[in-house]
Tab-separated table of C-alpha atoms in Angstrom:
chain	number	residue	atom	x	y	z
A	20	MET	CA	-68.248	73.248	-94.887
A	21	ASP	CA	-67.230	69.899	-96.223
A	22	VAL	CA	-65.531	68.065	-93.485
A	23	PHE	CA	-62.517	67.265	-95.627
A	24	ASP	CA	-61.966	71.268	-96.569
A	25	ALA	CA	-62.670	71.559	-92.628
A	26	ILE	CA	-60.023	69.552	-92.133
A	27	PHE	CA	-57.559	69.742	-94.537
A	28	THR	CA	-57.660	73.723	-94.352
A	29	ARG	CA	-57.522	74.322	-90.634
A	30	ARG	CA	-54.221	76.097	-89.569
A	31	SER	CA	-52.967	77.389	-86.242
A	32	THR	CA	-53.916	81.124	-85.933
A	33	ARG	CA	-51.397	83.103	-83.155
A	34	SER	CA	-52.894	86.473	-84.078
A	35	TYR	CA	-56.265	87.657	-83.483
A	36	ARG	CA	-58.943	91.053	-83.635
A	37	PRO	CA	-60.149	91.750	-80.325
A	38	ASP	CA	-63.774	91.073	-81.524
A	39	PRO	CA	-65.788	88.664	-78.607
A	40	VAL	CA	-66.754	85.233	-79.876
A	41	ASP	CA	-70.605	85.384	-79.276
A	42	ALA	CA	-72.382	83.099	-76.949
A	43	GLY	CA	-74.136	81.168	-80.036
A	44	THR	CA	-71.424	80.294	-81.769
A	45	LEU	CA	-69.258	79.536	-78.539
A	46	ASP	CA	-71.915	76.957	-77.873
A	47	LYS	CA	-71.579	75.558	-81.358
A	48	ILE	CA	-67.911	74.880	-80.783
A	49	LEU	CA	-68.056	73.736	-76.893
A	50	LEU	CA	-70.481	71.125	-78.475
A	51	ALA	CA	-68.684	69.912	-81.325
A	52	GLY	CA	-66.156	69.233	-78.279
A	53	ARG	CA	-68.800	67.557	-76.164
A	54	HIS	CA	-68.866	64.762	-79.112
A	55	ALA	CA	-65.597	63.792	-79.086
A	56	PRO	CA	-65.875	60.183	-78.084
A	57	SER	CA	-63.753	59.002	-74.597
A	58	GLY	CA	-62.129	56.023	-72.880
A	59	SER	CA	-65.739	53.813	-72.125
A	60	ASN	CA	-68.091	56.583	-73.083
A	61	SER	CA	-66.609	58.464	-69.365
A	62	GLN	CA	-67.208	61.735	-70.563
A	63	LEU	CA	-64.973	63.395	-67.608
A	64	CYS	CA	-63.868	66.403	-69.821
A	65	HIS	CA	-64.456	69.509	-68.309
A	66	PHE	CA	-64.814	72.665	-70.699
A	67	LEU	CA	-63.805	75.905	-68.987
A	68	ALA	CA	-65.238	77.997	-71.203
A	69	VAL	CA	-63.406	81.776	-70.278
A	70	THR	CA	-64.190	85.106	-72.335
A	71	ASP	CA	-63.352	87.465	-69.465
A	72	PRO	CA	-60.717	89.353	-70.401
A	73	ALA	CA	-59.554	89.959	-66.915
A	74	VAL	CA	-59.718	86.131	-66.128
A	75	ILE	CA	-57.575	85.828	-69.230
A	76	ASP	CA	-54.914	88.409	-68.341
A	77	THR	CA	-54.717	86.607	-64.743
A	78	LEU	CA	-54.195	83.387	-66.492
A	79	ALA	CA	-51.346	84.611	-68.640
A	80	GLY	CA	-49.471	86.045	-65.884
A	81	LEU	CA	-49.277	82.722	-63.596
A	82	VAL	CA	-48.286	80.744	-66.713
A	83	GLN	CA	-45.318	83.364	-66.886
A	84	GLN	CA	-44.864	83.535	-63.203
A	85	ALA	CA	-44.743	79.764	-63.604
A	86	PHE	CA	-42.445	79.351	-66.488
A	87	SER	CA	-40.107	81.999	-64.997
A	88	ARG	CA	-38.976	79.909	-62.294
A	89	MET	CA	-37.992	76.952	-64.639
A	90	GLU	CA	-34.460	76.481	-65.918
A	91	THR	CA	-33.907	75.010	-69.284
A	92	THR	CA	-31.115	72.669	-70.836
A	93	GLU	CA	-30.257	71.864	-74.136
A	94	ASN	CA	-32.451	68.861	-74.017
A	95	THR	CA	-35.218	71.235	-73.249
A	96	TYR	CA	-38.009	70.888	-76.208
A	97	ILE	CA	-38.098	73.652	-78.119
A	98	SER	CA	-41.453	75.296	-77.459
A	99	LEU	CA	-41.323	74.983	-73.697
A	100	ARG	CA	-37.553	76.723	-73.870
A	101	TRP	CA	-39.104	79.615	-75.273
A	102	SER	CA	-41.801	79.829	-73.003
A	103	ILE	CA	-39.282	79.741	-70.357
A	104	LYS	CA	-36.935	82.386	-71.992
A	105	GLN	CA	-39.597	84.626	-72.957
A	106	SER	CA	-41.380	84.606	-69.268
A	107	LYS	CA	-37.577	85.296	-67.722
A	108	LYS	CA	-37.938	88.323	-70.003
A	109	GLY	CA	-41.300	89.546	-68.921
A	110	ALA	CA	-42.425	88.989	-72.565
A	111	TYR	CA	-44.631	85.651	-72.838
A	112	ARG	CA	-48.088	85.400	-73.346
A	113	PHE	CA	-49.286	81.738	-73.460
A	114	CYS	CA	-52.745	82.653	-75.097
A	115	TYR	CA	-51.438	85.364	-77.402
A	116	ASN	CA	-53.991	87.798	-77.758
A	117	ALA	CA	-57.080	85.476	-78.168
A	118	PRO	CA	-60.367	86.799	-76.606
A	119	ALA	CA	-61.490	83.187	-76.054
A	120	LEU	CA	-59.650	80.379	-74.507
A	121	ILE	CA	-61.323	76.951	-73.605
A	122	ILE	CA	-59.771	75.220	-71.324
A	123	ILE	CA	-60.334	71.125	-70.801
A	124	ALA	CA	-59.755	69.593	-67.754
A	125	ASN	CA	-59.797	66.135	-66.737
A	126	ARG	CA	-59.716	63.884	-63.915
A	127	GLU	CA	-56.266	63.520	-62.616
A	128	ASP	CA	-56.747	59.513	-61.551
A	129	TYR	CA	-58.199	58.912	-65.098
A	130	GLY	CA	-55.817	56.906	-67.604
A	131	ASN	CA	-57.483	58.481	-70.643
A	132	ASN	CA	-57.285	62.258	-69.626
A	133	VAL	CA	-54.541	63.198	-72.434
A	134	ALA	CA	-56.244	61.257	-74.966
A	135	ASP	CA	-59.942	62.708	-74.103
A	136	SER	CA	-58.884	66.077	-73.828
A	137	ALA	CA	-57.039	66.043	-77.393
A	138	VAL	CA	-59.557	64.688	-79.190
A	139	ALA	CA	-62.184	67.185	-77.890
A	140	ALA	CA	-59.705	70.028	-78.738
A	141	GLU	CA	-59.221	69.165	-82.154
A	142	ASN	CA	-63.154	68.656	-83.119
A	143	ILE	CA	-63.344	72.717	-81.209
A	144	MET	CA	-60.203	73.817	-83.704
A	145	ILE	CA	-62.149	71.721	-86.612
A	146	ALA	CA	-65.299	73.885	-85.927
A	147	CYS	CA	-63.615	76.986	-85.516
A	148	ASN	CA	-62.406	76.540	-88.890
A	149	ALA	CA	-65.683	75.783	-90.138
A	150	LEU	CA	-67.173	78.611	-88.763
A	151	GLY	CA	-64.969	81.406	-89.631
A	152	LEU	CA	-62.761	81.485	-86.596
A	153	GLY	CA	-58.845	80.634	-85.837
A	154	SER	CA	-57.563	78.736	-83.667
A	155	CYS	CA	-54.756	77.263	-81.952
A	156	TYR	CA	-53.850	74.208	-79.564
A	157	ILE	CA	-52.261	75.199	-76.476
A	158	ASN	CA	-50.006	72.505	-74.620
A	159	GLN	CA	-48.831	75.024	-71.606
A	160	LEU	CA	-51.122	74.919	-69.208
A	161	ARG	CA	-50.966	70.695	-69.561
A	162	TRP	CA	-47.256	71.205	-68.886
A	163	LEU	CA	-48.326	73.547	-65.648
A	164	ASN	CA	-51.059	71.619	-64.184
A	165	GLY	CA	-48.637	71.238	-61.317
A	166	ASP	CA	-48.371	74.615	-60.357
A	167	PRO	CA	-49.640	75.486	-57.137
A	168	ALA	CA	-50.769	78.591	-57.941
A	169	LEU	CA	-52.451	78.347	-61.418
A	170	SER	CA	-54.195	75.523	-59.878
A	171	GLU	CA	-55.749	77.422	-57.063
A	172	TYR	CA	-56.960	80.028	-59.373
A	173	LEU	CA	-58.151	77.379	-61.894
A	174	ARG	CA	-60.273	75.775	-58.875
A	175	SER	CA	-61.435	79.533	-58.172
A	176	LEU	CA	-63.014	79.151	-61.257
A	177	GLY	CA	-64.666	76.178	-61.317
A	178	MET	CA	-62.217	72.991	-62.034
A	179	ALA	CA	-62.764	70.441	-59.453
A	180	GLU	CA	-60.106	69.600	-56.836
A	181	ASN	CA	-59.796	66.040	-58.536
A	182	GLU	CA	-59.186	67.563	-61.700
A	183	ARG	CA	-56.196	68.733	-63.791
A	184	VAL	CA	-55.851	70.635	-67.118
A	185	TYR	CA	-55.128	68.291	-70.301
A	186	ALA	CA	-55.455	70.617	-72.869
A	187	SER	CA	-56.613	73.718	-74.102
A	188	VAL	CA	-57.620	76.168	-77.022
A	189	ILE	CA	-57.212	79.615	-77.721
A	190	LEU	CA	-60.433	80.724	-80.399
A	191	GLY	CA	-60.942	83.934	-82.124
A	192	TYR	CA	-61.447	85.757	-85.330
A	193	PRO	CA	-58.188	86.281	-86.908
A	194	ASP	CA	-56.217	89.210	-87.562
A	195	THR	CA	-55.829	88.708	-91.339
A	196	ALA	CA	-56.491	91.085	-94.166
A	197	ASP	CA	-60.489	89.521	-94.891
A	198	GLY	CA	-61.105	88.340	-91.205
A	199	LEU	CA	-60.748	84.682	-92.277
A	200	PRO	CA	-58.688	82.068	-90.929
A	201	GLU	CA	-55.721	81.394	-93.323
A	202	ARG	CA	-56.835	78.276	-94.931
A	203	THR	CA	-53.168	76.957	-96.694
A	204	PRO	CA	-51.719	74.558	-93.621
A	205	LEU	CA	-47.879	74.053	-93.932
A	206	PRO	CA	-46.978	71.483	-95.962
A	207	ARG	CA	-47.113	67.754	-94.539
A	208	THR	CA	-43.611	66.427	-94.705
A	209	GLY	CA	-43.547	64.591	-91.623
A	210	ASN	CA	-46.794	62.491	-90.117
A	211	LEU	CA	-45.517	59.538	-92.267
A	212	VAL	CA	-47.385	56.324	-93.110
A	213	THR	CA	-46.274	52.839	-93.422
A	214	TYR	CA	-48.711	50.295	-95.197
A	215	ILE	CA	-49.161	47.028	-93.735
A	216	PRO	CA	-51.353	45.514	-96.337
A	217	ALA	CA	-52.100	41.885	-97.049
A	218	LYS	CA	-49.772	39.955	-98.819
A	219	LYS	CA	-50.848	38.964	-102.199
B	29	MET	CA	-70.758	65.293	-95.572
B	30	ASP	CA	-71.049	68.647	-93.417
B	31	VAL	CA	-68.552	68.994	-90.708
B	32	PHE	CA	-70.702	69.421	-87.812
B	33	ASP	CA	-72.884	66.472	-89.106
B	34	ALA	CA	-70.207	64.339	-89.444
B	35	ILE	CA	-68.862	65.697	-85.622
B	36	PHE	CA	-72.160	65.419	-84.158
B	37	THR	CA	-73.036	61.855	-85.782
B	38	ARG	CA	-69.848	60.304	-85.324
B	39	ARG	CA	-70.370	57.146	-83.040
B	40	SER	CA	-67.717	54.221	-81.854
B	41	THR	CA	-68.382	51.169	-83.952
B	42	ARG	CA	-67.373	47.724	-82.502
B	43	SER	CA	-68.940	45.346	-85.482
B	44	TYR	CA	-67.675	45.264	-88.632
B	45	ARG	CA	-67.919	43.307	-92.110
B	46	PRO	CA	-65.284	41.708	-93.508
B	47	ASP	CA	-65.466	43.937	-96.730
B	48	PRO	CA	-61.923	45.606	-96.930
B	49	VAL	CA	-61.108	49.274	-96.763
B	50	ASP	CA	-60.186	50.044	-100.535
B	51	ALA	CA	-56.682	52.154	-100.917
B	52	GLY	CA	-58.156	55.684	-101.981
B	53	THR	CA	-60.225	55.501	-98.680
B	54	LEU	CA	-57.556	54.480	-96.660
B	55	ASP	CA	-55.701	57.241	-98.178
B	56	LYS	CA	-58.350	60.126	-97.655
B	57	ILE	CA	-58.321	58.789	-93.991
B	58	LEU	CA	-54.971	58.688	-93.421
B	59	LEU	CA	-54.435	62.410	-94.757
B	60	ALA	CA	-56.901	63.574	-92.669
B	61	GLY	CA	-55.096	62.070	-89.539
B	62	ARG	CA	-51.717	63.968	-90.997
B	63	HIS	CA	-53.500	67.277	-91.058
B	64	ALA	CA	-53.966	67.104	-87.689
B	65	PRO	CA	-51.577	70.000	-85.556
B	66	SER	CA	-48.716	69.133	-83.680
B	67	GLY	CA	-46.707	70.893	-81.175
B	68	SER	CA	-44.383	73.160	-82.693
B	69	ASN	CA	-45.392	71.935	-86.148
B	70	SER	CA	-42.901	68.869	-85.544
B	71	GLN	CA	-44.908	66.078	-87.582
B	72	LEU	CA	-43.514	63.591	-85.501
B	73	CYS	CA	-46.504	61.296	-85.733
B	74	HIS	CA	-45.790	58.000	-87.185
B	75	PHE	CA	-48.965	56.014	-88.888
B	76	LEU	CA	-48.837	52.059	-89.102
B	77	ALA	CA	-52.030	51.466	-91.796
B	78	VAL	CA	-52.568	47.836	-91.142
B	79	THR	CA	-54.712	45.779	-93.400
B	80	ASP	CA	-53.243	42.589	-93.481
B	81	PRO	CA	-55.685	39.928	-91.597
B	82	ALA	CA	-52.649	37.989	-90.157
B	83	VAL	CA	-50.496	40.822	-88.919
B	84	ILE	CA	-53.966	42.180	-87.403
B	85	ASP	CA	-54.300	38.531	-85.965
B	86	THR	CA	-50.651	38.605	-84.410
B	87	LEU	CA	-51.217	41.620	-82.677
B	88	ALA	CA	-54.390	40.317	-81.131
B	89	GLY	CA	-52.695	37.486	-79.804
B	90	LEU	CA	-49.621	39.382	-78.334
B	91	VAL	CA	-52.516	41.822	-76.856
B	92	GLN	CA	-54.090	39.019	-75.453
B	93	GLN	CA	-51.023	37.807	-74.049
B	94	ALA	CA	-50.047	40.897	-72.177
B	95	PHE	CA	-53.232	41.798	-70.475
B	96	SER	CA	-53.390	37.697	-69.544
B	97	ARG	CA	-50.215	38.559	-67.611
B	98	MET	CA	-51.313	41.225	-65.721
B	99	GLU	CA	-53.867	41.318	-62.472
B	100	THR	CA	-56.754	43.640	-61.635
B	101	THR	CA	-57.921	45.173	-58.503
B	102	GLU	CA	-61.103	47.166	-57.702
B	103	ASN	CA	-59.305	50.075	-58.180
B	104	THR	CA	-58.431	49.079	-61.938
B	105	TYR	CA	-60.031	51.214	-64.617
B	106	ILE	CA	-63.121	49.416	-65.823
B	107	SER	CA	-61.936	49.021	-69.516
B	108	LEU	CA	-58.574	47.849	-68.657
B	109	ARG	CA	-60.037	45.062	-65.780
B	110	TRP	CA	-62.452	43.974	-68.924
B	111	SER	CA	-59.339	43.634	-71.258
B	112	ILE	CA	-57.420	41.395	-68.380
B	113	LYS	CA	-60.382	39.299	-67.652
B	114	GLN	CA	-61.515	38.211	-70.772
B	115	SER	CA	-57.497	37.698	-71.859
B	116	LYS	CA	-57.112	35.188	-69.009
B	117	LYS	CA	-60.124	33.339	-70.667
B	118	GLY	CA	-58.670	33.682	-74.131
B	119	ALA	CA	-61.608	35.444	-74.886
B	120	TYR	CA	-60.099	39.064	-76.077
B	121	ARG	CA	-59.352	40.880	-79.198
B	122	PHE	CA	-58.925	44.304	-78.793
B	123	CYS	CA	-59.699	45.318	-82.470
B	124	TYR	CA	-62.812	43.242	-82.459
B	125	ASN	CA	-63.488	42.092	-85.749
B	126	ALA	CA	-61.986	45.170	-87.970
B	127	PRO	CA	-60.348	44.729	-91.279
B	128	ALA	CA	-57.934	47.988	-90.882
B	129	LEU	CA	-56.201	49.596	-87.963
B	130	ILE	CA	-54.194	52.065	-87.739
B	131	ILE	CA	-51.447	52.604	-85.262
B	132	ILE	CA	-50.161	55.851	-84.527
B	133	ALA	CA	-46.675	56.182	-83.232
B	134	ASN	CA	-45.118	59.269	-81.792
B	135	ARG	CA	-40.997	59.716	-80.045
B	136	GLU	CA	-40.904	58.128	-76.955
B	137	ASP	CA	-39.333	61.479	-75.865
B	138	TYR	CA	-41.236	63.984	-76.915
B	139	GLY	CA	-43.794	65.527	-74.061
B	140	ASN	CA	-46.909	66.354	-76.693
B	141	ASN	CA	-46.680	62.506	-78.021
B	142	VAL	CA	-50.102	61.647	-76.603
B	143	ALA	CA	-51.824	64.629	-77.320
B	144	ASP	CA	-51.006	65.173	-81.076
B	145	SER	CA	-51.178	61.390	-81.795
B	146	ALA	CA	-55.208	61.467	-80.064
B	147	VAL	CA	-55.554	64.686	-82.512
B	148	ALA	CA	-55.070	62.876	-85.735
B	149	ALA	CA	-56.847	59.874	-84.230
B	150	GLU	CA	-60.135	62.240	-83.716
B	151	ASN	CA	-59.034	63.423	-87.500
B	152	ILE	CA	-59.298	59.879	-88.707
B	153	MET	CA	-62.623	58.648	-87.330
B	154	ILE	CA	-64.412	62.207	-88.289
B	155	ALA	CA	-63.046	61.170	-91.745
B	156	CYS	CA	-64.572	57.807	-91.335
B	157	ASN	CA	-67.714	58.694	-90.184
B	158	ALA	CA	-67.995	61.300	-93.460
B	159	LEU	CA	-66.988	58.330	-96.027
B	160	GLY	CA	-69.282	55.774	-94.771
B	161	LEU	CA	-67.069	53.896	-92.276
B	162	GLY	CA	-67.287	53.028	-88.774
B	163	SER	CA	-64.325	53.437	-86.052
B	164	CYS	CA	-63.236	53.055	-82.581
B	165	TYR	CA	-60.422	54.575	-80.778
B	166	ILE	CA	-58.629	51.983	-79.395
B	167	ASN	CA	-56.529	52.622	-75.983
B	168	GLN	CA	-55.594	49.148	-75.241
B	169	LEU	CA	-52.091	49.544	-77.548
B	170	ARG	CA	-51.171	52.580	-75.706
B	171	TRP	CA	-51.332	51.108	-72.263
B	172	LEU	CA	-49.333	47.976	-73.625
B	173	ASN	CA	-46.251	50.555	-74.947
B	174	GLY	CA	-44.023	49.318	-72.655
B	175	ASP	CA	-44.928	45.314	-73.465
B	176	PRO	CA	-41.393	44.007	-75.349
B	177	ALA	CA	-43.318	41.175	-76.986
B	178	LEU	CA	-45.341	43.762	-78.601
B	179	SER	CA	-42.867	46.437	-79.174
B	180	GLU	CA	-40.951	44.230	-80.841
B	181	TYR	CA	-43.587	42.949	-83.347
B	182	LEU	CA	-44.032	47.037	-83.919
B	183	ARG	CA	-40.800	47.150	-84.796
B	184	SER	CA	-40.434	44.838	-87.178
B	185	LEU	CA	-43.555	46.098	-88.985
B	186	GLY	CA	-41.702	49.174	-89.180
B	187	MET	CA	-41.765	51.214	-85.462
B	188	ALA	CA	-38.730	53.142	-85.059
B	189	GLU	CA	-36.776	52.478	-82.283
B	190	ASN	CA	-37.415	55.797	-80.320
B	191	GLU	CA	-40.944	55.190	-80.988
B	192	ARG	CA	-43.956	53.529	-78.964
B	193	VAL	CA	-47.495	53.537	-79.831
B	194	TYR	CA	-49.514	56.593	-78.200
B	195	ALA	CA	-53.017	56.035	-80.101
B	196	SER	CA	-54.747	53.682	-82.456
B	197	VAL	CA	-58.076	53.355	-84.498
B	198	ILE	CA	-59.877	50.676	-85.717
B	199	LEU	CA	-61.943	51.109	-88.836
B	200	GLY	CA	-64.004	49.269	-91.727
B	201	TYR	CA	-67.538	49.371	-92.954
B	202	PRO	CA	-70.064	48.659	-90.116
B	203	ASP	CA	-71.849	45.372	-89.553
B	204	THR	CA	-75.657	47.042	-89.384
B	205	ALA	CA	-78.683	46.578	-91.520
B	206	ASP	CA	-77.986	49.255	-94.218
B	207	GLY	CA	-73.926	48.675	-93.914
B	208	LEU	CA	-73.899	52.417	-92.766
B	209	PRO	CA	-72.244	53.621	-89.583
B	210	GLU	CA	-75.409	54.283	-86.765
B	211	ARG	CA	-75.170	58.248	-86.469
B	212	THR	CA	-77.476	58.067	-83.556
B	213	PRO	CA	-74.515	59.403	-80.626
B	214	LEU	CA	-74.856	58.551	-77.079
B	215	PRO	CA	-75.908	61.385	-75.071
B	216	ARG	CA	-73.618	63.920	-73.786
B	217	THR	CA	-74.582	63.995	-70.146
B	218	GLY	CA	-71.203	64.530	-69.058
B	219	ASN	CA	-68.655	66.641	-70.521
B	220	LEU	CA	-69.595	69.488	-68.621
B	221	VAL	CA	-69.090	73.081	-69.703
B	222	THR	CA	-68.635	76.107	-67.187
B	223	TYR	CA	-68.951	79.289	-68.491
B	224	ILE	CA	-66.237	82.136	-67.561
B	225	PRO	CA	-67.783	85.310	-69.513
B	226	ALA	CA	-66.937	88.981	-68.922
B	227	LYS	CA	-68.234	90.582	-66.422
B	228	LYS	CA	-71.326	93.220	-66.780
């Protein structure tokens, strides 16, 4: 797919078919993530590529437990407020029904950890769109990266002691009529530009 | 350009020809940035597209002044240490000699400000590569986003009171023999993957 088509038609997918993502496809997507730049070329991202449904279920349970212990105020960010409210009802699943989840961990003591993880996530999402998969950026695991139970479980999966989660992406085949991602992005009414050109 | 070619051949450019980036090219690059996803589709990125050499010079001077006032320790991140050391010598230019700089501001009170700005920056860098331009992610303006003199100047350029800088990208035509970006990326020896597949 042309790079601009891939960028301009990417849209977040929140409903997936159960079909698994095959290993070759997942590898190409991960390679795209690994090719994002990093501060001083540090390459400190650590991708946990989860396709085990039991592990995804365990993570979803831990996330719901963590959110259900939190309280909201009227200033709580809308998405976090929703996560907490649904979790208290036992009706929250941060990863929707996606069959694959790529968790991007990075070093806790590294100042560009969020930035480096996010650029890798964007490559992953563009690659998914080009390969006919849907994807969605998931901020929830980063918000919870201080939760002891979740951290302990992520460490059992391979996250190092000095790492925490700074981004994540869910992916899979979209539950649409033709099985392809919906490729009409929402209008860009925000994300405004101020031009500062040379004086004539 | 094919999307995977654009992703796999992107490499940071730190030396540029003086040729300006024309308005149509800049617009296509900015549109790529604007199409990145944002938390809850908030679209709160604000792109300051600077092509005025006088403004870039002023920013470079303010950045150098800010770094020259900082001290390093042996634990200071290598890139920041370099910025401070060179600034104290009056020899630091955060934006190299690029003819264009896209500063990505976002709301200070918004929890996904760094993530949303970084994914937009990645789209911008991939778009640059596809269009034959070089680019480089610049973290320095974010590190300095609490600097009063720099903030005041950015506000005079259009950054709102409740915004700060969370990412930036320099871009332009690379100073290579053929004028095209160097497209042999550095080897990915880090950015490791841990696979967590379904149990057989």
